[in-house]
mmCIF file of C-alpha atoms in Angstrom:
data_model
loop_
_atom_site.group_PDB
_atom_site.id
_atom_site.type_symbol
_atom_site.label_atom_id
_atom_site.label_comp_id
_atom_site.label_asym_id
_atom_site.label_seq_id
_atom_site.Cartn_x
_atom_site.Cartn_y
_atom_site.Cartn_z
ATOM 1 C CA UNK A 1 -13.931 1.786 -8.341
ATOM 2 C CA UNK A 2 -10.621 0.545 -10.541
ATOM 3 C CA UNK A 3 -10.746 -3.178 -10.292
ATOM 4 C CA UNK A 4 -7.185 -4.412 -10.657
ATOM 5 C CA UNK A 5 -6.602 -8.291 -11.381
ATOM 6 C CA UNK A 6 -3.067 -10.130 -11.321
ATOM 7 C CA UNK A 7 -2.051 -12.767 -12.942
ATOM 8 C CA UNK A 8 -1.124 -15.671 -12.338
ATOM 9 C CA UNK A 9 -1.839 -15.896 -8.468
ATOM 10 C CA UNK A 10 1.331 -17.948 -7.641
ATOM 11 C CA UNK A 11 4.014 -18.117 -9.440
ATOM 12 C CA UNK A 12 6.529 -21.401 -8.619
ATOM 13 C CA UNK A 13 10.035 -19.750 -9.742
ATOM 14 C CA UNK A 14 13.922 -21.263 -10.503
ATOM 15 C CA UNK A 15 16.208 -18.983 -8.779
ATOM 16 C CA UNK A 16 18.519 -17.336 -11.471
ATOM 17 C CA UNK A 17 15.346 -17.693 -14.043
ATOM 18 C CA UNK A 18 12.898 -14.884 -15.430
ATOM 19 C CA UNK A 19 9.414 -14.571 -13.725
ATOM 20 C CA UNK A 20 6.774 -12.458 -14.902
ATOM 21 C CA UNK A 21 3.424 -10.983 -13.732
ATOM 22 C CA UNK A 22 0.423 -9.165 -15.127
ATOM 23 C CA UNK A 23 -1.509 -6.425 -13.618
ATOM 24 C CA UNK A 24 -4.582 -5.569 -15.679
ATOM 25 C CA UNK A 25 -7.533 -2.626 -14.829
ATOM 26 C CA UNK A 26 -10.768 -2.445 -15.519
ATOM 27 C CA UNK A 27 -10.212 0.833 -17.144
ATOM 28 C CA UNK A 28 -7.771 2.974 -18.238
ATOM 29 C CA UNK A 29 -5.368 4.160 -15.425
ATOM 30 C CA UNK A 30 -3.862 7.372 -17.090
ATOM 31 C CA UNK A 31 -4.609 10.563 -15.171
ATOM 32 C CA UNK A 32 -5.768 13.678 -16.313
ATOM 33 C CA UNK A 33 -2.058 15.018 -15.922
ATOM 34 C CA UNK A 34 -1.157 12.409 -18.578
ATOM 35 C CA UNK A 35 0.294 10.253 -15.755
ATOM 36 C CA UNK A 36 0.149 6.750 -14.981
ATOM 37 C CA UNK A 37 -0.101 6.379 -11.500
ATOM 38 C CA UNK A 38 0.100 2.327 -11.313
ATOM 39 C CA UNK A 39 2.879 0.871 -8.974
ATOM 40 C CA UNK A 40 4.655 -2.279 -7.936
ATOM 41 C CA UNK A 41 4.686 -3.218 -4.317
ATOM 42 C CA UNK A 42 6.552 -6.689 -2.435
ATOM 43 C CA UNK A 43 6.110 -7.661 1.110
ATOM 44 C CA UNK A 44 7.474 -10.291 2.658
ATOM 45 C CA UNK A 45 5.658 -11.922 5.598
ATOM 46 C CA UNK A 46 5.795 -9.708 8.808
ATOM 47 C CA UNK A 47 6.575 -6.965 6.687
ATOM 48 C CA UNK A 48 5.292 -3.930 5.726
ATOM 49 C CA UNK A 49 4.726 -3.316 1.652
ATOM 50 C CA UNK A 50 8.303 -1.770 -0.416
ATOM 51 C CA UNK A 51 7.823 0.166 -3.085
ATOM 52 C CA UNK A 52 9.453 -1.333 -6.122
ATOM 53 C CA UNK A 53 8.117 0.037 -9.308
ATOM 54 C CA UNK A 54 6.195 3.685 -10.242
ATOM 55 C CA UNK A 55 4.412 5.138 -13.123
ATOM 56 C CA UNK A 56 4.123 1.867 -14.670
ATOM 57 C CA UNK A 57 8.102 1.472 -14.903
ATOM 58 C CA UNK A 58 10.468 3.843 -12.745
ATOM 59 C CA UNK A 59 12.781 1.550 -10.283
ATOM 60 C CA UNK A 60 12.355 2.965 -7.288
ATOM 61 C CA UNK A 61 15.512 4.006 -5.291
ATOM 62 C CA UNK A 62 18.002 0.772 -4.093
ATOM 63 C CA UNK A 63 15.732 -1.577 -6.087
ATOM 64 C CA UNK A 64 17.820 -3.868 -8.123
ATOM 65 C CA UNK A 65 17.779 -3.785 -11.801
ATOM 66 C CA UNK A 66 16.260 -7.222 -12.449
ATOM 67 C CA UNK A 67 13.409 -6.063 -11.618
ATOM 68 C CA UNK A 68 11.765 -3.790 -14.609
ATOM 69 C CA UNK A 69 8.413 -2.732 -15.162
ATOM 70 C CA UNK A 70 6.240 -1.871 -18.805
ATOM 71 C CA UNK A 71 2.760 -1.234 -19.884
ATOM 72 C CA UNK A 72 0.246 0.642 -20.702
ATOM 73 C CA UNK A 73 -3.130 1.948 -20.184
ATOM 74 C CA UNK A 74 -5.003 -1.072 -18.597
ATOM 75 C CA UNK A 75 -2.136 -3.579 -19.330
ATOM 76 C CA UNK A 76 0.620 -3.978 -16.613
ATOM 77 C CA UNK A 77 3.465 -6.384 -16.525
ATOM 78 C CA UNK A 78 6.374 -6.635 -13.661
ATOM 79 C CA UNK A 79 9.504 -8.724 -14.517
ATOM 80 C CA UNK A 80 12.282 -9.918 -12.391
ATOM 81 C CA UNK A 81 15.020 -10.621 -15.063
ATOM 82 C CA UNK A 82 16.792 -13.737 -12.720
ATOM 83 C CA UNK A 83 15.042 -14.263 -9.757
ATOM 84 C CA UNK A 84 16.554 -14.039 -6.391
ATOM 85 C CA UNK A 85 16.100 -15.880 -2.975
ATOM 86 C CA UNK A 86 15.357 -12.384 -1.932
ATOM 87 C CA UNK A 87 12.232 -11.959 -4.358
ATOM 88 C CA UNK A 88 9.975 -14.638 -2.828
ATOM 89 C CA UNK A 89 7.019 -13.042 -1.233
ATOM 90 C CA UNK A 90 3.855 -11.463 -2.742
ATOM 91 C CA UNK A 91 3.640 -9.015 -5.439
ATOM 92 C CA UNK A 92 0.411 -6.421 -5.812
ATOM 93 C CA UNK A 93 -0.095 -3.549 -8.344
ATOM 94 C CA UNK A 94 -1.490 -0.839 -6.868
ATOM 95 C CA UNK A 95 -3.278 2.201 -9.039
ATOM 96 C CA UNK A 96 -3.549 5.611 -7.719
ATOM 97 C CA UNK A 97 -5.234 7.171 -10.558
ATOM 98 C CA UNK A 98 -8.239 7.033 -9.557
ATOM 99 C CA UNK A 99 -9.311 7.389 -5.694
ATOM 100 C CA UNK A 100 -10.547 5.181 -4.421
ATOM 101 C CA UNK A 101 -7.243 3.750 -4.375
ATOM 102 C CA UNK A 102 -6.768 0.520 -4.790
ATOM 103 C CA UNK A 103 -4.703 -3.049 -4.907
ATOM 104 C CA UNK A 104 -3.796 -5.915 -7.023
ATOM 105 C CA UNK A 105 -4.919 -9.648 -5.072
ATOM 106 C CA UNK A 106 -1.350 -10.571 -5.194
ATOM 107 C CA UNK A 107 0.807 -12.863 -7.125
ATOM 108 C CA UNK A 108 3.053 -15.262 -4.700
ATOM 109 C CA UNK A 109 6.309 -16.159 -5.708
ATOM 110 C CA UNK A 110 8.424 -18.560 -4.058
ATOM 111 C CA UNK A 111 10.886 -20.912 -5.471
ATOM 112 C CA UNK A 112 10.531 -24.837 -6.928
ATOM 113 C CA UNK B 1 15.597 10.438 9.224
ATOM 114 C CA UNK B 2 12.147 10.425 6.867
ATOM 115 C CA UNK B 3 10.019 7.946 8.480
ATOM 116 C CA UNK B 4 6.462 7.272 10.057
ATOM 117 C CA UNK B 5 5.931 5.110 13.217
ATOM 118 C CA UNK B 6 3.308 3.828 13.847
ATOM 119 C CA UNK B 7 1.492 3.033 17.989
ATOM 120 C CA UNK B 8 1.764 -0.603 18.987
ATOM 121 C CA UNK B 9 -0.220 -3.316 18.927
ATOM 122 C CA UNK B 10 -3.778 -3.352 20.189
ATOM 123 C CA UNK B 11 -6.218 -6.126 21.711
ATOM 124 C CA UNK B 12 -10.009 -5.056 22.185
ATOM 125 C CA UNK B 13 -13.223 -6.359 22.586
ATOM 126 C CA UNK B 14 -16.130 -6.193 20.464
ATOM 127 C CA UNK B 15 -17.969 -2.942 21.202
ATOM 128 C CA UNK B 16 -14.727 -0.689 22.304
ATOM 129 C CA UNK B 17 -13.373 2.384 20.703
ATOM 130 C CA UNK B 18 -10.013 2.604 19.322
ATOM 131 C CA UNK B 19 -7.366 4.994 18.205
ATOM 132 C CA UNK B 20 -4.159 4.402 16.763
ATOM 133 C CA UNK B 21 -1.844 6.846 15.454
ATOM 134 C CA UNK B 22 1.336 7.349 12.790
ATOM 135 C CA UNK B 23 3.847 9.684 13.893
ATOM 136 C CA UNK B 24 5.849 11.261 10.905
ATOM 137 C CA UNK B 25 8.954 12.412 11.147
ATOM 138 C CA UNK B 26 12.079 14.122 8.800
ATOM 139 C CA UNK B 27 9.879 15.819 6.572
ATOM 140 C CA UNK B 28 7.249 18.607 5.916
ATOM 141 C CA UNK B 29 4.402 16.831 7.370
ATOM 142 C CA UNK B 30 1.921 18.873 6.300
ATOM 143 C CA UNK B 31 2.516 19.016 2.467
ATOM 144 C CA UNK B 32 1.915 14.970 1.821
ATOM 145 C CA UNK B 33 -0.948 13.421 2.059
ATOM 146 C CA UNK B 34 -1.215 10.098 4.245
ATOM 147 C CA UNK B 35 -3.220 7.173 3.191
ATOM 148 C CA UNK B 36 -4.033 4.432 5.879
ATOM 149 C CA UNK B 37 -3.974 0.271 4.805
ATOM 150 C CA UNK B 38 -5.628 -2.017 5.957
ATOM 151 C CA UNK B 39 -4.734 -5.825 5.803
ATOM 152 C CA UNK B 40 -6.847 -8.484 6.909
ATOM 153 C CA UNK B 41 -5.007 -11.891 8.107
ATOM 154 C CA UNK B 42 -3.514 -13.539 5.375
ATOM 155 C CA UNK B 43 -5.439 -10.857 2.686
ATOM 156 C CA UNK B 44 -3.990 -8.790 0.678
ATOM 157 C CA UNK B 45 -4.289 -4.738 1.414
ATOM 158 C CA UNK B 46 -6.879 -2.488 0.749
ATOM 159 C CA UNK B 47 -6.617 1.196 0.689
ATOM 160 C CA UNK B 48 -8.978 2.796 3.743
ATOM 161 C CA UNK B 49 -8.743 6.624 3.231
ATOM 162 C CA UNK B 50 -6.737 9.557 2.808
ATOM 163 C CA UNK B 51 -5.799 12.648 4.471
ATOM 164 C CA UNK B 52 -3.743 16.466 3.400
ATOM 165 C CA UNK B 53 -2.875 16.988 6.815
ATOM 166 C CA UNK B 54 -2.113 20.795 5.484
ATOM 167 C CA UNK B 55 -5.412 21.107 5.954
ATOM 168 C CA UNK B 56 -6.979 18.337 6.931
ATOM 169 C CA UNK B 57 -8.811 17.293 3.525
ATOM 170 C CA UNK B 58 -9.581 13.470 3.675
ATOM 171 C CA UNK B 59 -11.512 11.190 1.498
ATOM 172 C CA UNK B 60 -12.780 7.409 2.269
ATOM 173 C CA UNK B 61 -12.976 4.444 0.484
ATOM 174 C CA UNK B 62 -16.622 3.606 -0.200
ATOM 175 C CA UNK B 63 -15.898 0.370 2.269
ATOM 176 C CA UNK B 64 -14.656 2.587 5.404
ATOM 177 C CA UNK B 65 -16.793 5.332 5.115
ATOM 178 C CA UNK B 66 -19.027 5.898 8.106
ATOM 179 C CA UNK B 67 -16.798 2.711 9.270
ATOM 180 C CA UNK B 68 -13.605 4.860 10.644
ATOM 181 C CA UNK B 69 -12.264 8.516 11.144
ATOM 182 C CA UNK B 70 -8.883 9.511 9.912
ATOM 183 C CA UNK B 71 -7.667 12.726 11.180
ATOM 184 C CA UNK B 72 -4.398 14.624 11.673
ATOM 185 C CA UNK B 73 -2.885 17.018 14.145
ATOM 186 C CA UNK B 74 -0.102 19.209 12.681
ATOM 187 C CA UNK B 75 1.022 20.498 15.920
ATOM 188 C CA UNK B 76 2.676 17.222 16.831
ATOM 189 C CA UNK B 77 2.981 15.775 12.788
ATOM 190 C CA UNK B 78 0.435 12.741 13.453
ATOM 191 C CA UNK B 79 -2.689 11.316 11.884
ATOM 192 C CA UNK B 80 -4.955 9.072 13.385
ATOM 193 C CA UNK B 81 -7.309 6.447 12.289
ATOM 194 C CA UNK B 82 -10.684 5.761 14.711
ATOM 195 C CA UNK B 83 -13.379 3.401 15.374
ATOM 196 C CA UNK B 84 -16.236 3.620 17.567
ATOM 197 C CA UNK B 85 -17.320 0.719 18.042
ATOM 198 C CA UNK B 86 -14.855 -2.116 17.204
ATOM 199 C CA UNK B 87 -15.977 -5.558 16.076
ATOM 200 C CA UNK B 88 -14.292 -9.230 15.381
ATOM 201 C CA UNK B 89 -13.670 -8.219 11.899
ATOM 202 C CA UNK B 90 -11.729 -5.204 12.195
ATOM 203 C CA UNK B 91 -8.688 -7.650 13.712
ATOM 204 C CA UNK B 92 -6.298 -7.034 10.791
ATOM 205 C CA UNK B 93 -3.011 -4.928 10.659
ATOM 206 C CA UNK B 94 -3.521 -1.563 9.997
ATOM 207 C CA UNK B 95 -0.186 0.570 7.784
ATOM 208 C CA UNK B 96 0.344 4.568 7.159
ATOM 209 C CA UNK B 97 1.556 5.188 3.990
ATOM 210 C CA UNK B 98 2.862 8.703 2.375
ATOM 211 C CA UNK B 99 3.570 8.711 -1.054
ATOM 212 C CA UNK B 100 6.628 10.767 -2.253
ATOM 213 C CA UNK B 101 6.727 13.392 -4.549
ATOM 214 C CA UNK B 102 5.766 11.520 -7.681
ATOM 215 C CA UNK B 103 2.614 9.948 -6.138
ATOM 216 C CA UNK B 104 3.957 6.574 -5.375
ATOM 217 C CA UNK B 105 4.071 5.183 -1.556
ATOM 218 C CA UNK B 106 7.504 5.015 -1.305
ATOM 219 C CA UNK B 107 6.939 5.790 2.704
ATOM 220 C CA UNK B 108 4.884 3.036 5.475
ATOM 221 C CA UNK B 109 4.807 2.539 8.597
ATOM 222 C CA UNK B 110 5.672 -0.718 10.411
ATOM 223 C CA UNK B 111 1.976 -1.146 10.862
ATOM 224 C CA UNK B 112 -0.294 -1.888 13.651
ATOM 225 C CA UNK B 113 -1.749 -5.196 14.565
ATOM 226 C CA UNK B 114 -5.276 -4.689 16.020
ATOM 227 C CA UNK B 115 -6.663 -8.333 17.540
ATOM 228 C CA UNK B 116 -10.384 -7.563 18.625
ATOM 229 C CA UNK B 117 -11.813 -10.950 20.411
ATOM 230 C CA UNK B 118 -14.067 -11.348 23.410
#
């Protein structure tokens, strides 16, 4: 099973500042098909997960473009370029390379 | 409208069986799979299992197997996800999920609270 860990675990953010967080696997999460199937998922409390980020760094639709995603292979990072009141909540990387699917702990974000 | 809906909230007690479903809707149900989430109180989420409603192919995380049964009915565009025998621990809220085209879950239900207490 594809072990993902996230870094840091909370993450105390200045609204209109840069926050970052790392997603890293065990192993390598490029498919067979050449793909990288590792995404980016918020929720806010109550909520259901949204879908921010795919194959490592396509915005999904309506997602704003602060919010930008890079990597590689076993390396993951999301970035929110100046955060928003909007982006507190908790972040998880999610692979599905490699079933069994799995999640990210979580990074928490909320502001100073 | 794409979207899945999930049945409402649940409270069982120890021993009971359960059901609860995910109704899709606004697109070809039967070509996507559906994964099922589950997320413990204050946890983060963990991915149960899988299903191809088209025909009915499903695979388990090595945690839910034996645990729960996922199954689908095309007839009415709905999968299901079962227990047996609940116990305390399985109080969590449970989420469909489909992903899109691209293999990312772009699609979730509003997700099911299940409370199981004696």
């Amino acid at each position: 099973e594809i072990v993902l860990t996230q870094t840091p675990l909370f993450s105390p953010v200045t609204l209109g500042r840069p926050a970052s967080i790392s997603c890293r696997s065990n192993q390598s999460l490029v498919h067979s098909d050449g793909n990288t199937y590792l995404s980016w998922l918020h929720q806010r409390p109550g909520q259901p997960p949204r879908l921010l980020i795919y194959n490592i760094s396509k915005r999904f639709s309506g997602v704003p473009d602060r919010f930008s995603g890079s990597g590689a292979g076993t390396h993951f990072t999301l970035k929110i370029s100046r955060v928003e009141g909007e982006d507190v909540g908790i972040y998880y990387c999610t692979q599905a390379t490699l079933f069994p699917f799995t999640f990210g702990p979580g990074t928490k974000v909320h502001i100073k | 409208e794409v979207q899945l809906v999930q049945s409402g909230a649940e409270v069982k007690k120890p021993g009971e069986s359960l059901t609860i479903s995910c109704a899709a809707s606004g697109y070809n149900f039967a070509k996507y799979w559906i994964g099922w989430v589950r997320q413990l109180p204050g946890k983060g989420p963990e991915w149960m299992g899988i299903i191809f409603p088209g025909d009915s192919d499903t695979g388990y995380s090595p945690s839910f197997k034996g645990q729960v049964t996922i199954s689908a009915d095309k007839s009415i565009s709905t999968t299901y996800l079962q227990w047996g025998t609940l116990t305390a621990s399985d109080t969590a809220t449970y989420y469909c999920a489909r992903p899109s085209d691209e293999d990312a879950f772009d699609l979730w239900g509003q997700g099911t609270l299940v409370t199981v207490s004696s």
